[in-house]
Each structure stands twice: as structure tokens, then as C-alpha cells.
Short mmCIF file of C-alpha atoms and ligand atoms in Angstrom, two decimals:
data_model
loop_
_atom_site.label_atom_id
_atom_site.label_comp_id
_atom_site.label_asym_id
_atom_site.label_seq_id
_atom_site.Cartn_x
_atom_site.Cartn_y
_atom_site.Cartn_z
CA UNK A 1 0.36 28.53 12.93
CA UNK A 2 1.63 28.37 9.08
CA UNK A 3 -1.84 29.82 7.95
CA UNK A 4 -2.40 26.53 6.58
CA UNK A 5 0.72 26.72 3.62
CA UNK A 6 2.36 23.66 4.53
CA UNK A 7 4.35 22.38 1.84
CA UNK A 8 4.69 18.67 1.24
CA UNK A 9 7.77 16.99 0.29
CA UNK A 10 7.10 14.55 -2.44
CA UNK A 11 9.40 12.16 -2.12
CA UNK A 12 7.88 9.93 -4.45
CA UNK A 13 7.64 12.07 -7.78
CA UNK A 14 10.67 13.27 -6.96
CA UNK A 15 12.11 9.92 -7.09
CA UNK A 16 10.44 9.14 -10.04
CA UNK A 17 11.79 11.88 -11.82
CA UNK A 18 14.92 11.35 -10.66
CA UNK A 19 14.82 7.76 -11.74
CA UNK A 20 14.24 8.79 -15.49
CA UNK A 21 17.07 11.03 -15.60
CA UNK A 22 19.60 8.47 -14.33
CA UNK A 23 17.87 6.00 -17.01
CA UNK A 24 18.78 8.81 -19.79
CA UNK A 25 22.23 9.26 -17.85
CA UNK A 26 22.33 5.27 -18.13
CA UNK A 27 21.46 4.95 -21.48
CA UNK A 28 24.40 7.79 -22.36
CA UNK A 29 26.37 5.91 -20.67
CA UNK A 30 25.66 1.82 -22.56
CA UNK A 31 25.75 4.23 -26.00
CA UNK A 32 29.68 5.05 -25.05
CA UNK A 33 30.11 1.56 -25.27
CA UNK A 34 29.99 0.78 -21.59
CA UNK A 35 28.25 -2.36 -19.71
CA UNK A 36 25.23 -1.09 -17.24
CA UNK A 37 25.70 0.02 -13.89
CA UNK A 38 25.49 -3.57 -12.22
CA UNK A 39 24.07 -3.52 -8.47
CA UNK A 40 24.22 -6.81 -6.10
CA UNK A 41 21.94 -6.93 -3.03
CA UNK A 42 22.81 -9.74 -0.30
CA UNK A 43 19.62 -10.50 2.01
CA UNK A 44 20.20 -13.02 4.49
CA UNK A 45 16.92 -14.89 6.76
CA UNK A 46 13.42 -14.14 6.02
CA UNK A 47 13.01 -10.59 7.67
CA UNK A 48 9.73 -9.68 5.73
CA UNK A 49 10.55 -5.54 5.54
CA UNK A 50 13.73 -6.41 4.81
CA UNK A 51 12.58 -8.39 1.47
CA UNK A 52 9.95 -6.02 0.32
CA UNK A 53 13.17 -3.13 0.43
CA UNK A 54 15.22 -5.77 -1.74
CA UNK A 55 12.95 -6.14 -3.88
CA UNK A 56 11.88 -2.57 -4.32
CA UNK A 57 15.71 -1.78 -5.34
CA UNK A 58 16.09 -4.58 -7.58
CA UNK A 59 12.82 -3.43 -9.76
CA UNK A 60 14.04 0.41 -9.51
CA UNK A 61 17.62 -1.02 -10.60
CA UNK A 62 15.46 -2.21 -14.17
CA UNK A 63 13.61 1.05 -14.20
CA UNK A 64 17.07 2.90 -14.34
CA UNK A 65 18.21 0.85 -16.46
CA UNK A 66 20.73 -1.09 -14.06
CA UNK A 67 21.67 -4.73 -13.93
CA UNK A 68 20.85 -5.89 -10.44
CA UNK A 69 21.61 -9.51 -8.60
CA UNK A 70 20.05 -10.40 -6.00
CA UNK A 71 21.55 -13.19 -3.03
CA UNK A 72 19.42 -14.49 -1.23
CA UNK A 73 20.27 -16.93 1.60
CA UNK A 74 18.83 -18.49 4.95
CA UNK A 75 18.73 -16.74 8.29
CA UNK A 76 21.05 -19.99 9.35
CA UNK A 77 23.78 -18.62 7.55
CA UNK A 78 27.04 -18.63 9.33
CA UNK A 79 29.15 -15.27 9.91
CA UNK A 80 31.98 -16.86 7.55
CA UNK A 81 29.44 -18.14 5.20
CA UNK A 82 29.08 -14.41 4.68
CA UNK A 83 32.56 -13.03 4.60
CA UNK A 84 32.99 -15.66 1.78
CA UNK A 85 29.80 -14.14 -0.08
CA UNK A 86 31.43 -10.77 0.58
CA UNK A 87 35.28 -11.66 -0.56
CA UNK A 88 33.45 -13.39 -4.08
CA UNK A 89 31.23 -9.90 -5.01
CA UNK A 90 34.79 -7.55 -3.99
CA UNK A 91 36.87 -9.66 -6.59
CA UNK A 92 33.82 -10.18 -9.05
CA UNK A 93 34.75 -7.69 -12.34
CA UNK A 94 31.45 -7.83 -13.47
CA UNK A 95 29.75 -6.57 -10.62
CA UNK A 96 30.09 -2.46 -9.51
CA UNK A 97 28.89 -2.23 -6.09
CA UNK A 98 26.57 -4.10 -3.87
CA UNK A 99 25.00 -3.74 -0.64
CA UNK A 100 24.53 -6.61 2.42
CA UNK A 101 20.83 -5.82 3.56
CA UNK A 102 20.41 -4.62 7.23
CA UNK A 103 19.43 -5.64 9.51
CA UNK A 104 21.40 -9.11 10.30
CA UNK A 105 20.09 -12.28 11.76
CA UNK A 106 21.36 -11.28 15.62
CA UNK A 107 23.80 -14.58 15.57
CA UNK A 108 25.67 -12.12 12.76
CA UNK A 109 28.51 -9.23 12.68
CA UNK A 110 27.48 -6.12 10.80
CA UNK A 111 30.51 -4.26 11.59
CA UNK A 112 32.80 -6.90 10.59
CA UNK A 113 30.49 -8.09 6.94
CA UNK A 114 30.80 -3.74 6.42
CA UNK A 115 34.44 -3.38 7.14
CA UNK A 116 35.09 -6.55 4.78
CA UNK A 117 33.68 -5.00 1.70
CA UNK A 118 35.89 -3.33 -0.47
CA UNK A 119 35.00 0.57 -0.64
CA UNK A 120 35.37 1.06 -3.91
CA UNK A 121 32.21 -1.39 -4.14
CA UNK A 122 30.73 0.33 -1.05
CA UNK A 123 27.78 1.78 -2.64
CA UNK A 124 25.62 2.42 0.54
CA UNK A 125 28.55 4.02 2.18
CA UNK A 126 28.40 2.25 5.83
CA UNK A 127 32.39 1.22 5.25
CA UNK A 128 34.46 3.12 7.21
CA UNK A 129 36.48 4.18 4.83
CA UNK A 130 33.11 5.82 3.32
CA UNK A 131 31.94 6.99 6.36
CA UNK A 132 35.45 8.77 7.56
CA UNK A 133 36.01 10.53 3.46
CA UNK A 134 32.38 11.65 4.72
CA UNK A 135 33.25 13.36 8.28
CA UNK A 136 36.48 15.10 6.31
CA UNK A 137 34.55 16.42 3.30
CA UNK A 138 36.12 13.83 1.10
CA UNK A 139 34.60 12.46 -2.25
CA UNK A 140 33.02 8.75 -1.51
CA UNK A 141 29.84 6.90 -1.01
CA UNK A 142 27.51 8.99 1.03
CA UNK A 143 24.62 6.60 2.50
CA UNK A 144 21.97 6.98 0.61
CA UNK A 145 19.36 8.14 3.18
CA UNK A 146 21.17 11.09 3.88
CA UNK A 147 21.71 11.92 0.53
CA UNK A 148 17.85 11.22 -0.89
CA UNK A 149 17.02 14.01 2.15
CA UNK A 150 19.19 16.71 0.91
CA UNK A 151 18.57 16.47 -2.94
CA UNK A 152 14.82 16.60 -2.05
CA UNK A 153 15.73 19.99 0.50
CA UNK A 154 17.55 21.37 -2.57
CA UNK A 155 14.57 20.40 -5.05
CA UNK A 156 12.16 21.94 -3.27
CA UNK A 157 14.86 25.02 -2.43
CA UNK A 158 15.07 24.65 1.12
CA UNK A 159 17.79 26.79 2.60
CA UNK A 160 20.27 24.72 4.76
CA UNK A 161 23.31 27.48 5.33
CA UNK A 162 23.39 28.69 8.43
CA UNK A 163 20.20 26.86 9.98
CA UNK A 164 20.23 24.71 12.83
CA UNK A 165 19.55 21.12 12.30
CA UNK A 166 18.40 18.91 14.80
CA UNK A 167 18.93 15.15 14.16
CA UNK A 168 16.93 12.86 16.42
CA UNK A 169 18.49 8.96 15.93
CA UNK A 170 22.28 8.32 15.69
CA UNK A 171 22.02 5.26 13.51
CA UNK A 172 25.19 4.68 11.65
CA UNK A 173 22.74 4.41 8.65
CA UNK A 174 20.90 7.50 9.20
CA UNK A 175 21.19 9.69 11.89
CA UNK A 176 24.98 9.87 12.49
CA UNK A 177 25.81 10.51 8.53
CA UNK A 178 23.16 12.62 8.29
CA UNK A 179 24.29 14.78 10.99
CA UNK A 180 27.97 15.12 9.61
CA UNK A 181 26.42 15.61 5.72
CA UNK A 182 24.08 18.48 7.52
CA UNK A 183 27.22 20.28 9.15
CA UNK A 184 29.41 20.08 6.01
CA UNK A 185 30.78 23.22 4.36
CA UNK A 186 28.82 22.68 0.98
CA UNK A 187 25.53 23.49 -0.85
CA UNK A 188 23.47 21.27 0.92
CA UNK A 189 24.87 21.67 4.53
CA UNK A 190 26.53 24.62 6.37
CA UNK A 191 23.92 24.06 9.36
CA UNK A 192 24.82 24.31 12.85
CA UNK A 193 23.25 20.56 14.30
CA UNK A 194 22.48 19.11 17.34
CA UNK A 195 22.55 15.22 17.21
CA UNK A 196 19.72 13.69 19.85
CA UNK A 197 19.19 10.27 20.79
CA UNK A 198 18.10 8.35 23.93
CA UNK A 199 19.99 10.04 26.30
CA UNK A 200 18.90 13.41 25.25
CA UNK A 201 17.76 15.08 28.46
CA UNK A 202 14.92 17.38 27.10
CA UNK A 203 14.08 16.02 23.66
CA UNK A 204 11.29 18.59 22.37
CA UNK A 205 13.65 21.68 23.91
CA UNK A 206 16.01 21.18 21.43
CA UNK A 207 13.75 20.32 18.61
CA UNK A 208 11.91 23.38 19.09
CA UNK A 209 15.18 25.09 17.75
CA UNK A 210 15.16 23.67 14.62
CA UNK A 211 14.76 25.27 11.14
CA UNK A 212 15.02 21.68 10.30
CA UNK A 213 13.96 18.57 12.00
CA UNK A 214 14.99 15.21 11.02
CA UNK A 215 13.08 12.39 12.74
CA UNK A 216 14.89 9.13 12.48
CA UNK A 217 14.00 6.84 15.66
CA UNK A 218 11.48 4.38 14.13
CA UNK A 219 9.09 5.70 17.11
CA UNK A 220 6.03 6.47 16.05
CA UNK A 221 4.59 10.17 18.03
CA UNK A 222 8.22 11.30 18.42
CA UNK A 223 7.91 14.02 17.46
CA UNK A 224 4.29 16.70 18.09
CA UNK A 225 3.32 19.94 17.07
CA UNK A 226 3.99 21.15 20.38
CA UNK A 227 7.77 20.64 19.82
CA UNK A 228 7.93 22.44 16.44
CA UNK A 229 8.94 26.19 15.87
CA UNK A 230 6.37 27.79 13.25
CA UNK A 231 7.52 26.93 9.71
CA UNK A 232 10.25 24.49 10.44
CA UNK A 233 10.98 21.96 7.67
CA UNK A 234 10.26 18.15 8.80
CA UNK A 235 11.62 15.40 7.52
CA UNK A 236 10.19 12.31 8.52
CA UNK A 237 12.44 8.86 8.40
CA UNK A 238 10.54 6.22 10.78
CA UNK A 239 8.47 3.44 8.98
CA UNK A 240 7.09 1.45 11.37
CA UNK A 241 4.69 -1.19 10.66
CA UNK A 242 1.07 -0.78 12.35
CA UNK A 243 -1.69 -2.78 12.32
CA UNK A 244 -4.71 -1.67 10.08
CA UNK A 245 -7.41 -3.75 9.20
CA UNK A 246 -8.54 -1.59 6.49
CA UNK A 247 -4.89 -1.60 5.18
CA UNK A 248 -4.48 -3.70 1.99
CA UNK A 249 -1.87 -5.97 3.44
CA UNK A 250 -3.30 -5.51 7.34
CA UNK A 251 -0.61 -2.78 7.95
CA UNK A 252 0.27 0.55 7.24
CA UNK A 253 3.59 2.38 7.70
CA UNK A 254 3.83 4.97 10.56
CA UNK A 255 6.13 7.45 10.57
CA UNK A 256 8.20 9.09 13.77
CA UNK A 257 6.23 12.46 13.73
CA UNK A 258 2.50 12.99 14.37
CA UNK A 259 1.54 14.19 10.70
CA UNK A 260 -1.65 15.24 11.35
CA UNK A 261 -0.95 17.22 14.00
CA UNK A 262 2.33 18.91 12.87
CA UNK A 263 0.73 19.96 9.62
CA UNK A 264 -0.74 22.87 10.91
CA UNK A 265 2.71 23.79 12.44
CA UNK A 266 5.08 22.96 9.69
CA UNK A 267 6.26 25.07 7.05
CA UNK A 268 7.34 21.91 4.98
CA UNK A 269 6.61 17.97 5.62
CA UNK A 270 7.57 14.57 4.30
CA UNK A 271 4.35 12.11 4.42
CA UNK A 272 5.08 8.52 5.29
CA UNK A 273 4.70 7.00 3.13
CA UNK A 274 6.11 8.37 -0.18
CA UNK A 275 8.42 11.00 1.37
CA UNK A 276 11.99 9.87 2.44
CA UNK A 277 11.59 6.26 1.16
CA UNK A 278 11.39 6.39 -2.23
CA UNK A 279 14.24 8.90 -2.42
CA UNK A 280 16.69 6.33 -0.35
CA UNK A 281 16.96 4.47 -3.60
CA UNK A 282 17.87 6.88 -5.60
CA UNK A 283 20.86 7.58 -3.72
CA UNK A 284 22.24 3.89 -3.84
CA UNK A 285 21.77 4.04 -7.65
CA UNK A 286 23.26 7.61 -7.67
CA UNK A 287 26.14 5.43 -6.10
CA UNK A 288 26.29 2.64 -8.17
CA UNK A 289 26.38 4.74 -11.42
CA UNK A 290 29.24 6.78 -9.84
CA UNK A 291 30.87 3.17 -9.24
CA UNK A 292 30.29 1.90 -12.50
CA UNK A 293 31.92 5.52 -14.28
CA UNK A 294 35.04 4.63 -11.86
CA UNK A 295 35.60 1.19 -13.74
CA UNK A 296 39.18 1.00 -15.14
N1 GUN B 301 18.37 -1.35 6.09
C1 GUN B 301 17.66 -0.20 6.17
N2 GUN B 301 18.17 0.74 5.34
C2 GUN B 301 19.23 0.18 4.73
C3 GUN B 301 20.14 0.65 3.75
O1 GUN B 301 20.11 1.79 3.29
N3 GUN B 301 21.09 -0.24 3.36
C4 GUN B 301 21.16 -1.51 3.86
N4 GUN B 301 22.14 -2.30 3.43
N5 GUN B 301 20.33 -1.97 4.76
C5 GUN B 301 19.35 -1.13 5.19
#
């Protein structure tokens, strides 16, 4: 139905590349006289996914040229336990921005650890703060999901303006930001967007509106060919964990939309893996350089 042009979005040299220029932008940057952008991750229990992201940002911090911490502590960790970690890293002057991995150990607050870091040093943009100078158009932290997806739509010259959007998954880390960076009067937005999520009545009507689909349930076989209009972009978020015994580790990471069948639908595709993941990064360090060129 594409005559067999799909387009893949390569979120992984793209990342790559992107990773090299914000080393020369770093090294600019240390010339002027300045200390490295300095990153601090907070990872609380023993979540497995939730260590292998850690760690992935902490090596891609080195690659860029970043300083990076990393805090680890035990799932038993108590909610003010936390806030303390939180109140030390907001009054720490060495330290630029830093993130509190997610998700928390279910005995924990998210809303209350976000809303206690200081927004200046909110480089994944969940504060609300971040998320509210987001909804208006303001400068801040945009989450850096969202913003991966639309530099790799503008690399690989995908038109937003004017094109409806649809948005399945209104996480607060993905789906809802994404939605309001979509809709914004800039470059990368202008779209008109529908926002689905569980209650959605007729899921695969409204997705087979969309110019652009973005798939962020952590479902895999959300979304089918049958749903997609001819030539619609697709931009796959979900990583879920499946078991393969011929995987490497015993798993392999699913995404939300049925690749092989969409491909011959699609005009434009993220694999999973090495579509939107690797680009996430880049965003946080996009952030935490922008942090770091705020220092007074
Ligand atoms: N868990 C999944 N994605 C993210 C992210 O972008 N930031 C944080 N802090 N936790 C996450």
C-alpha cells in the first residue's frame, strides 16, 4: 500500500550523530574555560530496565563528554530518605541537573520527589513548572522523549504543520507532553492532535486519521496495519520485554505497533529497537548542556 518505500527512522545513527556534535559543542564549551555539563541520575530498588536505562545515560554522558553521578540506593528507601537526596543535588553547585529514575518502588511519591526538585535542575522536564512553560510555549525543559521524536521528524524532514497527530498513551512522561509539544505553534508542531488512551471508545477510528501516529502504551500489537492510513509516519515508543530464547539475554524488546505488518502500510517507521530509544538520551543531555550554559 506504500509500493514497498517505507522509510525507516534511525533512531540510533541519528543519536549517534547527534551525540558527536554535542561532544564538539561540549568541548567548545570546557575550551571557554567552563566545567562540563555535570548530569546526576538517582535510581532507587533493583528494577532491572530501570538500571540498564541508568546506565545507558551515564556511558552516553562520557561519550558527550559530560560528567555524570550516579545514586544508587535500595528499593527500602523511605519517601523522606528521598526528599533529602533531592534537597542535597538542588543546593549542590557542582552539579547542573539530574534526574530521579522512574518508575518508583510503589511504597514511593513521584509527584511529590518531581515537584521537590528545583526546575532550574529539572533536566527531564516532569516538574511542573517545566511541564506548564511547556503547555504556554514557554522556554524550559521539554522531556526528553518528546523532544528525541521531533528532532528525528525534522531530520528526516517530516512535515508536522497542519497534520493531525494522534497520540495513543497520556503518560506524563510521554504521551501528555508529547501531545502539547505536537500542537505547539512552532517548527516542529502546528498539528491538529487527538490524545487517546484507555477510555478511547474506537481506538483504530481515530488512528486511521493520522498523518502521524505516535504509539506510546507499552502494549505490544496496539497498533496494526489495518488501523493505518497509506503513508502515515509511525513512531513507535513501547519497549516491552518478551521472552526469546534465541535472544542474547533471553529477551527481546517489543514495541506497541505490529512492525512487520505495518511496514507495508507505512510511509515512515521507527524499529524497536534503535528508533525512539536511543534518541530519548539525547534530549536529557540536550537539557543538561542547556543547564550547564545557564550557570551564573
Ligand atoms: N523512566 C522511563 N523514562 C524515563 C525518563 O525519561 N526519565 C526518568 N526519570 N525516568 C524514566
Amino acid at each position: 500500500m506504500n509500493g514497498g518505500t517505507m522509510m525507516i527512522l534511525d533512531g540510533k545513527a541519528l543519536s549517534a550523530q547527534r551525540v558527536a556534535q554535542l561532544a564538539a559543542e561540549v568541548e567548545d564549551f570546557v575550551a571557554d574555560g567552563a566545567a562540563p555539563p555535570h548530569l546526576a541520575a538517582v535510581l532507587i530498588g533493583d528494577d532491572g530496565a530501570s538500571k540498564t536505562y541508568v546506565e545507558h545515560k551515564v556511558r552516553k554522558c562520557a561519550a558527550a563528554g559530560f560528567r555524570s553521578t550516579l545514586i544508587e540506593r535500595g528499593a527500602d528507601t523511605t519517601q523522606e530518605e528521598l526528599l533529602e537526596i533531592v534537597e542535597g543535588l538542588n543546593a549542590d553547585p557542582m552539579l547542573d541537573g539530574f534526574i530521579v529514575q522512574l518508575p518508583l518502588p510503589a511504597h514511593l511519591d513521584a509527584a511529590s520527589v518531581i515537584e521537590a526538585i528545583d526546575p532550574r535542575k529539572d533536566v527531564d522536564g516532569f516538574h511542573p513548572e517545566n511541564m506548564g512553560r511547556l503547555a504556554l510555549g514557554l522556554d524550559g525543559f521539554v522531556p526528553a522523549t518528546p523532544s528525541g521524536i521531533v528532532q528525528m521528524l525534522a531530520h528526516y524532514g517530516i512535515e508536522t504543520c497542519g497534520k493531525h497527530a494522534v497520540v495513543i498513551g497520556r503518560s506524563d512522561i510521554v504521551g501528555t507532553p508529547m501531545a502539547l509539544l505536537l500542537s505547539r505553534n512552532n517548527a516542529m508542531g502546528n498539528c491538529t492532535v487527538t490524545l487517546c488512551h484507555s477510555r478511547t471508545v474506537n481506538l483504530a477510528d481515530e488512528v486511521r486519521r493520522a498523518d502521524i501516529v505516535v504509539a506510546a502504551v507499552g502494549r505490544p500489537g496496539t497498533v496494526t496495519a489495518d488501523m493505518l492510513k497509506p503513508g502515515a509516519t509511525v513512531i513507535d515508543v513501547g519497549i516491552t520485554p518478551v521472552e526469546d530464547a534465541t535472544a542474547k539475554r533471553g529477551y527481546r524488546l517489543k514495541g506497541d505497533v505490529d512492525f512487520e505488518g505495518a511496514k507495508a502500510v507505512a510511509g515512515a517507521m521507527t524499529p524497536v529497537p534503535g528508533g525512539v530509544g536511543p534518541m530519548t538520551i539525547i534530549g536529557l543531555l540536550e537539557n543538561t548542556l542547556k543547564a550547564a550554559k545557564r550557570r551564573t
